[in-house]
Coordinates of C-alpha atoms in Angstrom, one line a residue:
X275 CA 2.7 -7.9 -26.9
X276 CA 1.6 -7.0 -23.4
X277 CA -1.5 -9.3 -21.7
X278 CA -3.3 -6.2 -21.8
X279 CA -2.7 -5.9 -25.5
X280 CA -3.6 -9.8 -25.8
X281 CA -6.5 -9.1 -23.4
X282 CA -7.7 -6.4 -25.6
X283 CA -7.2 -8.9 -28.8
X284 CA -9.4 -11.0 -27.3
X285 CA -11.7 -9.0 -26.7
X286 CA -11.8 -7.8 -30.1
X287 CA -12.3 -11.1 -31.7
X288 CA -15.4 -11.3 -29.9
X289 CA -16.9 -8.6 -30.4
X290 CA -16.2 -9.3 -34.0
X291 CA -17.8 -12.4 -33.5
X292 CA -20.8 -10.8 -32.4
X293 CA -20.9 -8.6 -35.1
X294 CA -20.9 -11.2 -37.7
X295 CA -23.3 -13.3 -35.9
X296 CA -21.4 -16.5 -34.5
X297 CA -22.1 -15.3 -31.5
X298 CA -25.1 -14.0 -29.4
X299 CA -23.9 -12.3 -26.5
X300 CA -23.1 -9.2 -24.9
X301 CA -19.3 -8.7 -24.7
X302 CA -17.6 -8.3 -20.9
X303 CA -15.5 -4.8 -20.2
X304 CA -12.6 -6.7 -20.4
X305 CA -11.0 -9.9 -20.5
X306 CA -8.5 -11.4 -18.7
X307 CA -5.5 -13.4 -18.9
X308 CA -2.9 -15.0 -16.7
X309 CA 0.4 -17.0 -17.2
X310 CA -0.4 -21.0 -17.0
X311 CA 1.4 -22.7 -14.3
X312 CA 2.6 -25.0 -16.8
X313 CA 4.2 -23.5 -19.7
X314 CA 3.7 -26.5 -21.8
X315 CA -0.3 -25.0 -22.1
X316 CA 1.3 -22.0 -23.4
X317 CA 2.6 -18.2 -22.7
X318 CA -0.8 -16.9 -21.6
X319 CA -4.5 -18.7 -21.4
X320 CA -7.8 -16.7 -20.4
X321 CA -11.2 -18.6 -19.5
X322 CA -13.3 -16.5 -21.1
X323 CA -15.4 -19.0 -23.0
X324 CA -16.1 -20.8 -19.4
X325 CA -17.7 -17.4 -18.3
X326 CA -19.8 -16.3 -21.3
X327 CA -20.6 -19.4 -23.0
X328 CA -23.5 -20.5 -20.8
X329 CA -25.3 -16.9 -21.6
X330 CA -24.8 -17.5 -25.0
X331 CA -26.3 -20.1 -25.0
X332 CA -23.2 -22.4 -26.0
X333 CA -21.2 -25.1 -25.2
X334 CA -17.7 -23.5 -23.9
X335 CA -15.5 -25.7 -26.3
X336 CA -17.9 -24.6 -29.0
X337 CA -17.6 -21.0 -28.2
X338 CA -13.8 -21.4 -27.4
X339 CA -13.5 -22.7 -31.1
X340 CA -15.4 -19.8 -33.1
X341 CA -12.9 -17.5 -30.8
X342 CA -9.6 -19.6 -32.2
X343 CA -10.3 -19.0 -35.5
X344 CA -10.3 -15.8 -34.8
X345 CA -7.6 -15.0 -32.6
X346 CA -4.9 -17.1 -34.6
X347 CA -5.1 -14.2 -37.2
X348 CA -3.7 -12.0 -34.8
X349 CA -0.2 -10.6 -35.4
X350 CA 1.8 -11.7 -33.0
X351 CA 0.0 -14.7 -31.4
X352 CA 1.4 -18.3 -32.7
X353 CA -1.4 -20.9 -32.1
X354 CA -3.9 -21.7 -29.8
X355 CA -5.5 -24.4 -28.3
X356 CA -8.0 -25.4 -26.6
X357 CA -7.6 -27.1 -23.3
X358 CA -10.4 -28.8 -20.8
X359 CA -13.7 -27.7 -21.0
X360 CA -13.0 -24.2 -22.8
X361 CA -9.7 -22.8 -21.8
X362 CA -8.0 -20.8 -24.9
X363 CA -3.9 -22.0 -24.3
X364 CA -1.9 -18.9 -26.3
X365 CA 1.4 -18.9 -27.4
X366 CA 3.2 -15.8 -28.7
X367 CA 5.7 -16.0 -31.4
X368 CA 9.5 -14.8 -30.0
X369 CA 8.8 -11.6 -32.0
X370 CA 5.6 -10.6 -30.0
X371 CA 6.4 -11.7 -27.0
X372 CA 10.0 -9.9 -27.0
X373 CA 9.0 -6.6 -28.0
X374 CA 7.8 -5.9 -24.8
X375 CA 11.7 -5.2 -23.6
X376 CA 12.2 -2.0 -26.2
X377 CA 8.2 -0.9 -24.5
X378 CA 9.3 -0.7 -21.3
X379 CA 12.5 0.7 -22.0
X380 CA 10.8 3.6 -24.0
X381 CA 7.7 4.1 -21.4
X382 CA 10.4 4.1 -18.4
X383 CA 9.2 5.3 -15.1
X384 CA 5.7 5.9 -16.2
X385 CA 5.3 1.7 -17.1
X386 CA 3.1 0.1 -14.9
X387 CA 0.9 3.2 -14.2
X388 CA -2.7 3.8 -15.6
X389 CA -5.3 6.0 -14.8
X390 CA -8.0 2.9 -13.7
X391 CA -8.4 5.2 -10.5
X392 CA -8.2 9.0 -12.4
X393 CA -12.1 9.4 -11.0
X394 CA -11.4 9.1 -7.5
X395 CA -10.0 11.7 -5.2
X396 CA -8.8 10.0 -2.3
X397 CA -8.2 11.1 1.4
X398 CA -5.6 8.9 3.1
X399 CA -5.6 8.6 6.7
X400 CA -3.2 6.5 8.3
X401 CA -0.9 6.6 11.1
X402 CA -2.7 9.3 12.8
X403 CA -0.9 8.3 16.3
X404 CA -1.6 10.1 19.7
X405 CA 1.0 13.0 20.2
X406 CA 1.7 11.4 23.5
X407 CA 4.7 9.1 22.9
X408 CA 6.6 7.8 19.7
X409 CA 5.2 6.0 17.2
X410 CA 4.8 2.0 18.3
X411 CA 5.6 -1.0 15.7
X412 CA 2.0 -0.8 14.6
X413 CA 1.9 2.7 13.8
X414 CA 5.3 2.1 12.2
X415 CA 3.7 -0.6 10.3
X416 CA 0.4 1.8 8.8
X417 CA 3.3 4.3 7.9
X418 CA 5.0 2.0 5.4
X419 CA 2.0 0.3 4.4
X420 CA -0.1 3.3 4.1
X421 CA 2.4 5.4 2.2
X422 CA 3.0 2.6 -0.8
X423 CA -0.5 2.7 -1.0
X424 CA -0.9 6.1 -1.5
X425 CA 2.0 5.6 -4.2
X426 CA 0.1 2.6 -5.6
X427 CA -3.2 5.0 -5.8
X428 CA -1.1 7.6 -7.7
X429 CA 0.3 5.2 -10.3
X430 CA -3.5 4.1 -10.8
X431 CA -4.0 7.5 -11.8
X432 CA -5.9 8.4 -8.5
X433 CA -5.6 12.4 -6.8
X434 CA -4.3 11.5 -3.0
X435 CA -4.3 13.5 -0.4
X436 CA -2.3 11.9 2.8
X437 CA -3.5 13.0 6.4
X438 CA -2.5 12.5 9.7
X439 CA -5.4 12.7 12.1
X440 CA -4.0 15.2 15.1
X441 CA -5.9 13.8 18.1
X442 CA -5.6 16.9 20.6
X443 CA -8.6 16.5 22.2
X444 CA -9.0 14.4 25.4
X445 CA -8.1 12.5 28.4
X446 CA -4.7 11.0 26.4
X447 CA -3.6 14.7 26.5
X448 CA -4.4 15.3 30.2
X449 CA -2.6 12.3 31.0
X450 CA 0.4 12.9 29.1
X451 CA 0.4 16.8 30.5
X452 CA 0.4 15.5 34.1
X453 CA 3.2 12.8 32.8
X454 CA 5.4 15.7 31.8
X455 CA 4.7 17.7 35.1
X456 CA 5.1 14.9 37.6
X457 CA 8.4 14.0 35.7
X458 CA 9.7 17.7 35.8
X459 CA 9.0 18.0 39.6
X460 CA 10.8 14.1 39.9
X461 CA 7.6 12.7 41.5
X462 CA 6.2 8.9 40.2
X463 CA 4.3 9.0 36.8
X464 CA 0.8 9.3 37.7
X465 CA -1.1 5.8 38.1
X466 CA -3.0 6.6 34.5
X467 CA 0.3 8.4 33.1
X468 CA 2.6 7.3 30.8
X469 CA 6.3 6.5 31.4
X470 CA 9.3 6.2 29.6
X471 CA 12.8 8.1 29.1
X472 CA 11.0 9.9 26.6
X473 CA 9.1 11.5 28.8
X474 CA 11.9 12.8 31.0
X475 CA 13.5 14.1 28.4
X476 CA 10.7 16.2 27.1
X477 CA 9.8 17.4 30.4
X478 CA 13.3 18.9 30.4
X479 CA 13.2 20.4 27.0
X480 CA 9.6 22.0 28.1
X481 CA 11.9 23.2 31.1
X482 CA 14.8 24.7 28.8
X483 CA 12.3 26.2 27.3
X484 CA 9.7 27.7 29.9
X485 CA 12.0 28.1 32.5
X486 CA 9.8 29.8 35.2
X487 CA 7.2 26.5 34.5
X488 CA 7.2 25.5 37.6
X489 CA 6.7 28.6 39.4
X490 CA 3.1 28.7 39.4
X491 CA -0.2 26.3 40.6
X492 CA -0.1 23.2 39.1
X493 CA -3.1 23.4 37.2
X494 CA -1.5 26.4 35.1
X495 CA 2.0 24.5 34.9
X496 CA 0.3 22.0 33.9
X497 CA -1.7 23.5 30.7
X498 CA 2.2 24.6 30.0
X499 CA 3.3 21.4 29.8
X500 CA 0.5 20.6 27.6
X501 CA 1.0 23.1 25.2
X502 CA 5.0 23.0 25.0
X503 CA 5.1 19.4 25.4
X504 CA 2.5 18.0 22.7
X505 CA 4.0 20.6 20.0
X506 CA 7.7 19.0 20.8
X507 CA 6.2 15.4 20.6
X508 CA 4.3 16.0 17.8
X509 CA 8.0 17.5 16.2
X510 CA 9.3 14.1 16.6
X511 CA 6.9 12.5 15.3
X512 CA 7.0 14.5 12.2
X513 CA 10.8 14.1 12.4
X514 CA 10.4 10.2 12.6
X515 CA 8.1 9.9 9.9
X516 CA 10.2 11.8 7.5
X517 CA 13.5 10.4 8.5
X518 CA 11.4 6.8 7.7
X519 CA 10.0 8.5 4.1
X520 CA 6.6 9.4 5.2
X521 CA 5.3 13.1 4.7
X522 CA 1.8 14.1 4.8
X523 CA -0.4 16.8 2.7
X524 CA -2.8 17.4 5.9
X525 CA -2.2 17.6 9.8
X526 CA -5.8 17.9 10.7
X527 CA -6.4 18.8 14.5
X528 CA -9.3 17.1 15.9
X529 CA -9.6 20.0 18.6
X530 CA -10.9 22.2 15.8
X531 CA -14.0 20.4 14.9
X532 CA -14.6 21.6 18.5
X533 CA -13.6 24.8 18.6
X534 CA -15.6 25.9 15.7
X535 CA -18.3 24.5 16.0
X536 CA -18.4 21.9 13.6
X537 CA -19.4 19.0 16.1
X538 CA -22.2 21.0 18.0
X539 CA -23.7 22.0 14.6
X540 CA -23.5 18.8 12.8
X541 CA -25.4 17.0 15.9
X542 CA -28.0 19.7 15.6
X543 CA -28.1 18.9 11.7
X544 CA -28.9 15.2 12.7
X545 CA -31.1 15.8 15.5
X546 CA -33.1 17.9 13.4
X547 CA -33.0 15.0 10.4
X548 CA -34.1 12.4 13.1
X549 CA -31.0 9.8 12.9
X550 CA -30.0 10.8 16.7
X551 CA -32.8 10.0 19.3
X552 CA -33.0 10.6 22.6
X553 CA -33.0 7.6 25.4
X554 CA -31.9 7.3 29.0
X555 CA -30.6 11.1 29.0
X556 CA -28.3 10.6 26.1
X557 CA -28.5 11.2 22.8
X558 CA -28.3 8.1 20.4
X559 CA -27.0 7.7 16.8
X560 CA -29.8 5.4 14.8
X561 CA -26.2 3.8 13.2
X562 CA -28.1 0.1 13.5
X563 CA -30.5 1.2 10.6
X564 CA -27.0 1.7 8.3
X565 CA -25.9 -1.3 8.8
X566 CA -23.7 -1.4 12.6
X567 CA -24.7 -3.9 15.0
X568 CA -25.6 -0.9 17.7
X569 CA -27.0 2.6 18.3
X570 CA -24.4 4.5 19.4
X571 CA -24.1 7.0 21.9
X572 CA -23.1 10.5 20.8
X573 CA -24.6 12.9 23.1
X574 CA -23.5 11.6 26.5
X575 CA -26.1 11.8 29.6
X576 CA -23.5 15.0 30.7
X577 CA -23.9 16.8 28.0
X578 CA -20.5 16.3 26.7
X579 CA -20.1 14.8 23.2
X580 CA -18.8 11.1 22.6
X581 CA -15.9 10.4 20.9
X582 CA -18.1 9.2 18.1
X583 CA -19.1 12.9 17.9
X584 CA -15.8 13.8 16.2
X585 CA -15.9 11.3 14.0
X586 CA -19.2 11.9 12.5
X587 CA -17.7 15.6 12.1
X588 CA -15.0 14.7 10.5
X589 CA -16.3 12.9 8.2
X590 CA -18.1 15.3 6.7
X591 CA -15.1 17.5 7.3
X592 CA -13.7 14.9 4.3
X593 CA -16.8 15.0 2.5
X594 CA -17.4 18.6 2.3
X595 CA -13.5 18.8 1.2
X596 CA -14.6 17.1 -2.0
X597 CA -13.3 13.6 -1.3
X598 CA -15.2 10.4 -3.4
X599 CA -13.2 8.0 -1.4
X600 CA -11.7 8.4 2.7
X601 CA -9.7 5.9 3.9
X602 CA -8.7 5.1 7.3
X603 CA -6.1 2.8 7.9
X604 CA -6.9 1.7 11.7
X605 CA -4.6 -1.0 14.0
X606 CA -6.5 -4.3 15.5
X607 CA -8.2 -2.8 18.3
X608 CA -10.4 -0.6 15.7
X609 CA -12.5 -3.9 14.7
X610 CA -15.8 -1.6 16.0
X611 CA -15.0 1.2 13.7
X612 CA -15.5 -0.2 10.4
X613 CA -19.5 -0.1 10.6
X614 CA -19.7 2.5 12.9
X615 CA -17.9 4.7 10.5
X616 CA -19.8 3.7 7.6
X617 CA -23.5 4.5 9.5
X618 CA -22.1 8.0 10.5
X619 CA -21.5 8.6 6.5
X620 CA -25.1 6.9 5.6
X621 CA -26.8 8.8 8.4
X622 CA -24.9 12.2 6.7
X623 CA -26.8 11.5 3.4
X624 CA -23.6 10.0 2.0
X625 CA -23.0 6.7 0.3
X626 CA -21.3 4.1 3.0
X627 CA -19.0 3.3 0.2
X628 CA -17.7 6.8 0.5
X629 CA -16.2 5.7 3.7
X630 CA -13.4 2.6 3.8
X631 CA -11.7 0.8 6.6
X632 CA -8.6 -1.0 7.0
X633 CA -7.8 -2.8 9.9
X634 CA -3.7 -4.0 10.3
X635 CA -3.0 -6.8 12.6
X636 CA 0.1 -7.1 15.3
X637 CA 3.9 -7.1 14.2
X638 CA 6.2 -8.9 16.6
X639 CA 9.7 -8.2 16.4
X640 CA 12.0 -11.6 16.6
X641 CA 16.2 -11.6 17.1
X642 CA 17.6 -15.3 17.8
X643 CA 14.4 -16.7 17.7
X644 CA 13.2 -15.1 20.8
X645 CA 10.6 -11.9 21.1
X646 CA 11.8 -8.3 20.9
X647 CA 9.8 -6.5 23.6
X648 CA 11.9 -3.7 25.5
X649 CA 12.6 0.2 24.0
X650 CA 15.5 2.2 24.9
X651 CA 12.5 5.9 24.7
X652 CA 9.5 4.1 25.7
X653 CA 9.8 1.2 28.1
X654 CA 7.9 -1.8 26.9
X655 CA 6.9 -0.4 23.7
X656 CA 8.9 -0.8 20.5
X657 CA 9.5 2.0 18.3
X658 CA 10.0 3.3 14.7
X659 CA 13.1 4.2 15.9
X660 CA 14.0 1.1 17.3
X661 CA 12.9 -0.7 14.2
X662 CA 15.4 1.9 11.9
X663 CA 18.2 1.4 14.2
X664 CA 17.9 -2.7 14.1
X665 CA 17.9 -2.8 10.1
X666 CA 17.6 0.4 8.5
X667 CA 14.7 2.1 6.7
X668 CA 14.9 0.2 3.3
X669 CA 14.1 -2.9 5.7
X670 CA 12.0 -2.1 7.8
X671 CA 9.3 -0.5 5.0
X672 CA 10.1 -3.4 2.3
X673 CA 9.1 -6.1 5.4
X674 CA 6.1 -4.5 6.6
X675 CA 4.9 -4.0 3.7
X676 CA 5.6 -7.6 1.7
X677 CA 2.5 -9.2 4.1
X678 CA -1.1 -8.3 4.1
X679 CA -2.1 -6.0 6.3
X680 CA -4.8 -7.8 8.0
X681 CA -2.7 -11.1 9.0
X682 CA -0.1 -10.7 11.9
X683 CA 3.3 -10.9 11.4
X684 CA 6.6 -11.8 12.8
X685 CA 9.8 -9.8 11.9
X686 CA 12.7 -11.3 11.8
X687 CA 15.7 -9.2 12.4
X688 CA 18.3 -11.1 12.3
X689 CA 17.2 -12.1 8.8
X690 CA 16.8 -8.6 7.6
X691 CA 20.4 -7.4 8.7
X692 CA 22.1 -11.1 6.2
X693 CA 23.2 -10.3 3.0
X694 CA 21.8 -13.2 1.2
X695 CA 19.0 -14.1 -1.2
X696 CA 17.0 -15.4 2.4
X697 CA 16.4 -11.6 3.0
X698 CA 13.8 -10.7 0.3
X699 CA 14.7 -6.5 0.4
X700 CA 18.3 -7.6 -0.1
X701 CA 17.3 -10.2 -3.0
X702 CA 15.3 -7.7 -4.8
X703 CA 17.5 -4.5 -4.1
X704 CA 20.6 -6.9 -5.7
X705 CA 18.7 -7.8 -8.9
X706 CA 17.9 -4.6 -9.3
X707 CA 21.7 -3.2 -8.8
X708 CA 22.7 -6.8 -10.6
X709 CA 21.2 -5.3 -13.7
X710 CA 22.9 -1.8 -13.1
X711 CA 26.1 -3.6 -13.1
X712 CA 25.2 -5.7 -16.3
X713 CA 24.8 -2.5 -17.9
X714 CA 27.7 -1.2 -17.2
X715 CA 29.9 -4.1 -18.4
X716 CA 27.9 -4.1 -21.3
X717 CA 29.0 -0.5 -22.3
X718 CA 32.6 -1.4 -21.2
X719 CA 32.5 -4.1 -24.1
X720 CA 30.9 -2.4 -26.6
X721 CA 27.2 -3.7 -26.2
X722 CA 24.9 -0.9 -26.5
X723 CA 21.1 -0.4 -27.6
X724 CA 22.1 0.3 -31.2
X725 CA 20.1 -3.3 -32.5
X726 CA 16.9 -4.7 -31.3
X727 CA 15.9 -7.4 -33.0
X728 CA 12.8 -9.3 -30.5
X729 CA 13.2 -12.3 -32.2
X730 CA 16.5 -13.0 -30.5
X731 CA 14.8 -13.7 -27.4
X732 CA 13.4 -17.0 -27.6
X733 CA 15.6 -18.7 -24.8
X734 CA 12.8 -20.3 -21.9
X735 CA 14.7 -18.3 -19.2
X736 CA 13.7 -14.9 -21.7
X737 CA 10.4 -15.6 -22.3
X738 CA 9.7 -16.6 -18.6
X739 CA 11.5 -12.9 -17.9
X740 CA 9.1 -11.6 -20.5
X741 CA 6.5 -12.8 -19.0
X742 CA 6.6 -11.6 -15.2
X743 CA 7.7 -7.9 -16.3
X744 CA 4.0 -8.1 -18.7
X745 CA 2.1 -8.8 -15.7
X746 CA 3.3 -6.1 -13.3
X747 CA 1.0 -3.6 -14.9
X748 CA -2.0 -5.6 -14.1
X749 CA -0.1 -6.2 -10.4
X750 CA 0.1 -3.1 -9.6
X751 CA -3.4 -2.3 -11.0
X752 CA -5.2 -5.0 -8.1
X753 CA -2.5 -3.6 -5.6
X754 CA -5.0 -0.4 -6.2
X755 CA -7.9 -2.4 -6.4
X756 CA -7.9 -4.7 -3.4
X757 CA -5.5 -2.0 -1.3
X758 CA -2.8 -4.5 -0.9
X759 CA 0.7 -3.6 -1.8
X760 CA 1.9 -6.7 -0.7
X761 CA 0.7 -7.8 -4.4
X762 CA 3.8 -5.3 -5.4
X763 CA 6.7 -6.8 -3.2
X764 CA 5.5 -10.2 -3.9
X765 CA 5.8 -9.3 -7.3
X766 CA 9.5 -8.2 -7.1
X767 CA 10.6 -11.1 -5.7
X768 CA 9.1 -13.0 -8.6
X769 CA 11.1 -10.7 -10.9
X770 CA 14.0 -10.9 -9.1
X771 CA 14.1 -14.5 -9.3
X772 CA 13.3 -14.6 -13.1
X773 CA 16.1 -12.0 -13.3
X774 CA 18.6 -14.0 -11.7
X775 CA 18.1 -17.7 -13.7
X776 CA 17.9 -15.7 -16.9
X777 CA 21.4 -13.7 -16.0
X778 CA 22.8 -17.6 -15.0
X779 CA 21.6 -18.3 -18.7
X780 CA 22.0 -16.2 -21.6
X781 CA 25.1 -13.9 -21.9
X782 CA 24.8 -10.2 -22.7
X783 CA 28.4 -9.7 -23.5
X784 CA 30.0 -11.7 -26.0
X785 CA 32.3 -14.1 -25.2
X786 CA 36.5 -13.6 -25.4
X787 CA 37.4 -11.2 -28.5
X788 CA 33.9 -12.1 -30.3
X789 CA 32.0 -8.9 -32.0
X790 CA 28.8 -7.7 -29.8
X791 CA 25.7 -9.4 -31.9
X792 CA 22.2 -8.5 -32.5
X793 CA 21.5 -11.3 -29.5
X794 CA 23.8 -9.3 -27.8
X795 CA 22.1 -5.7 -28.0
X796 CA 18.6 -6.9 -27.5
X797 CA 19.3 -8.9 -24.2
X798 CA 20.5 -5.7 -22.8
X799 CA 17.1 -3.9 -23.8
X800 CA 15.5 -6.8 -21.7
X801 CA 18.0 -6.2 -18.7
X802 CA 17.7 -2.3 -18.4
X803 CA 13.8 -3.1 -19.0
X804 CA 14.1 -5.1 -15.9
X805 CA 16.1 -2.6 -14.1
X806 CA 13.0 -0.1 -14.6
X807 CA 10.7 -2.6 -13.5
X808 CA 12.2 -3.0 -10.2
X809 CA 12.8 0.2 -9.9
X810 CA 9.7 1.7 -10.6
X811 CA 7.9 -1.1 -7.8
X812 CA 10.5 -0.4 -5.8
X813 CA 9.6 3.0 -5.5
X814 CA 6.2 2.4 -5.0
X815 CA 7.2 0.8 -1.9
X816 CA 9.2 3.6 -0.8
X817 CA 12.5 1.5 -0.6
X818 CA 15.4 2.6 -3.0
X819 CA 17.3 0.7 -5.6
X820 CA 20.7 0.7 -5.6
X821 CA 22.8 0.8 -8.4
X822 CA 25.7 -0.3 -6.2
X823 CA 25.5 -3.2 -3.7

């Protein structure tokens, strides 16, 4: 029995209880239930008659007791008690509980997924970094995080789309053109400009490629340095990003909403509605009536759009696309941008819930205890790249994406690199190819999946094993819900250390010349159940699982 079956028992014996007329209350959408610190007060216990008691009018030991009766008459639940001031304490019998080994085995990769999200189509934007340099720690750290959530989405059941915001349009882009040119013509990058050997080296590729570049007024050297040197950047970022497991559906180019239109014909569209007003020459979004602390400026005094203009376009670039949900996954300088975001949605016509915003805090890099600050490309700034090359790509997404994304972190390198059950990627990855190996020295003595007999697994170490592969489902399901895959690594680890006591404990193979037993057959259903479990959160992290370590 899974606790969502339980939950759903539950439930039932309330509603039954309503029917019959113990009970005066209207029933919740669902109940749940976790696993008790203590396993004395059981394998599962759910507070249900705390929260509907009162509305029943009830004393919650009183209510907790008409649901006992009840749920004790379920097949597959032992007894129940009732703890404190209404808890129901479950216990499964060995049969119940241990049944849930052959389910996962038989659901395979699809366990764990629903379709709690199948109404939502999502767009995904993360990462979204300038095409003016490589990608820095913090953009490496939205790529990892914001890919296993779009993964987490899709095992919810949601449609995602993932998109990479092009910003082609601006300053950044003069900058880095005049970066490129000063570089190829071995003068001092300009005092705004940006540095770095990766500059120099695509300043010569835009050479190799446009060899007569230079031959000509700056100005016109320089648009060709624009041109030829964003699309190679932009290449290696796409190149990055794939090497690190990241692909996107959509490259959107911010210069379009320009180019056709789209900006100049919205701010009409708004002018026109009244939620832009005119004040001191400029043109002001009303964004304080939807909720942001300010008006902002969209219409500078110039004439010339603010960058908010854009983003109001865009948005309803996403909107008109069909989108119920948009996404932006924004580092810690974007704090302004939650609310601002939301007003340009509200002031569209659109529901502010139709626009969300995450913000990820700093990652610091750490080797022998002492900040990682200097890149071999780009000068002070650390890379993805640098990042890969320290501990590889299994690392590197597995620890930026074990932390929540809003609290800053501190990655250890050193740590990451150890073979050892200190380094959590490694700790998971080995259960998982632990389990792979099990199998294998299972079939080499005879132990197959011929016998399944759930009763057989009644050992504590099984039952706590049992317990922490029932849960994932739900794990994964508030992974989706809050937008924190963390909730999924976490999870592993739990596994993985459940995995490893239980393999210390209960033999698959038999010992010496003894025949294979039914004990035998059914612990390896609950160790290649546990191999799909890691494997399956695993993938939603975008980090493999060896079968070999």
């Amino acid at each position: 029995m899974t606790p969502e079956e339980l939950s759903s028992a539950i439930l039932s014996c309330l509603r039954d209880a309503v029917s019959a007329g113990d009970i005066n209350v209207d029933p919740p959408a669902e109940v749940r239930v976790e696993r008790p610190k203590n396993r004395d007060h059981g394998d599962w216990a759910t507070n249900i008659a705390l929260q509907v008691a009162k509305r029943a009018g009830m004393n919650p030991r009183d209510f907790a007791s008409l649901l006992k009766g009840r749920l004790e008459e379920v097949d597959g639940v032992a007894s129940v008690d009732i703890a404190g001031p209404g808890f129901l304490n479950i216990v499964l019998d060995a049969s119940a509980a241990g049944e849930l080994a052959r389910n996962i085995v038989d659901t395979g990769s699809s366990y764990g997924t629903s379709q709690v999200m199948s109404d939502q189509r999502i767009n995904l934007e993360f990462v979204s970094a300038n095409p003016t340099g490589p990608i820095h720690l913090g953009g490496t750290r939205w790529a990892a995080v914001g890919d296993a959530l779009a993964r987490i989405f899709e095992a919810a059941g949601a449609a995602v789309t993932r998109e990479y915001y092009f910003n082609d349009h601006g300053s950044q882009i003069d900058k880095f053109a005049r970066s490129l040119l000063a570089s190829a013509k071995e003068q001092p990058a300009p005092e705004d400009g940006y540095a770095g050997q990766y500059i120099t080296d695509i300043a010569a590729r835009v050479l190799s490629i446009a060899p007569a570049v230079l031959d000509q007024d700056d100005d016109a050297s320089q648009e060709q340095f624009r041109a030829i040197g964003v699309d190679l950047m932009f290449g290696d970022i796409k190149a990055s990003l794939h090497a690190f497991g990241v692909d996107f559906d959509v490259y959107f180019h911010e210069d379009s909403l320009h180019k056709d239109g789209a900006v100049g014909k919205l701010l009409e569209q708004l002018k026109g509605s009244g939620s832009l007003y005119s004040a001191d020459g400029a043109w002001w979004l009303r964004s304080t009536e939807f909720g942001d602390d300010k008006d902002r400026v969209v219409i500078k005094s110039d004439g010339d759009p603010a960058y908010i203009a854009g983003d109001i376009a865009y948005i309803q670039n996403k909107l008109d696309r069909g989108f119920t949900l948009n996404l932006y996954l924004l580092g810690a300088d974007h704090h302004g941008y939650v609310a601002r975001l939301k007003a340009a949605a509200a002031a569209l016509g659109h529901s502010a819930d139709s626009v969300e915003v995450l913000i990820g805090q700093m990652v610091n890099l750490v080797r022998e205890g002492k900040a990682v600050r200097m890149s071999k490309r780009a000068g002070t700034v650390v890379t993805l790249e640098d990042l890969v090359d320290a501990v590889g790509v299994d690392a590197a997404r597995y620890a930026l994406a074990r932390y929540s994304a809003d609290s800053n972190i501190d990655i250890d390198l050193d740590l990451l690199v150890k073979k050892s059950n200190d380094n959590p990627v490694f700790y998971v990855q080995y259960a998982h190819a632990r389990s792979c190996a099990a199998a294998r020295n299972a079939a080499a003595a005879g132990v197959d999946g011929s016998e399944f007999d759930a009763g057989t697994l009644a050992h504590e170490s099984e039952t706590e094993l049992l317990a922490h592969l029932g849960t994932y489902p739900s794990v994964v399901a508030q992974s989706a819900q809050f937008r924190e895959p963390h909730r999924v690594a976490r999870h592993l680890e739990v596994i993985a250390g459940s995995y490893h006591r239980w393999y210390a404990s209960c033999r698959i193979t038999p010992i010496g010349e003894q025949q294979a037993a039914a004990v035998n057959h059914t612990r390896l259903w609950l160790n290649n159940a546990t191999t799909q479990v890691l494997g399956n959160g695993l993938g939603l992290l975008g980090v493999s699982a060896p079968e070999r370590m």
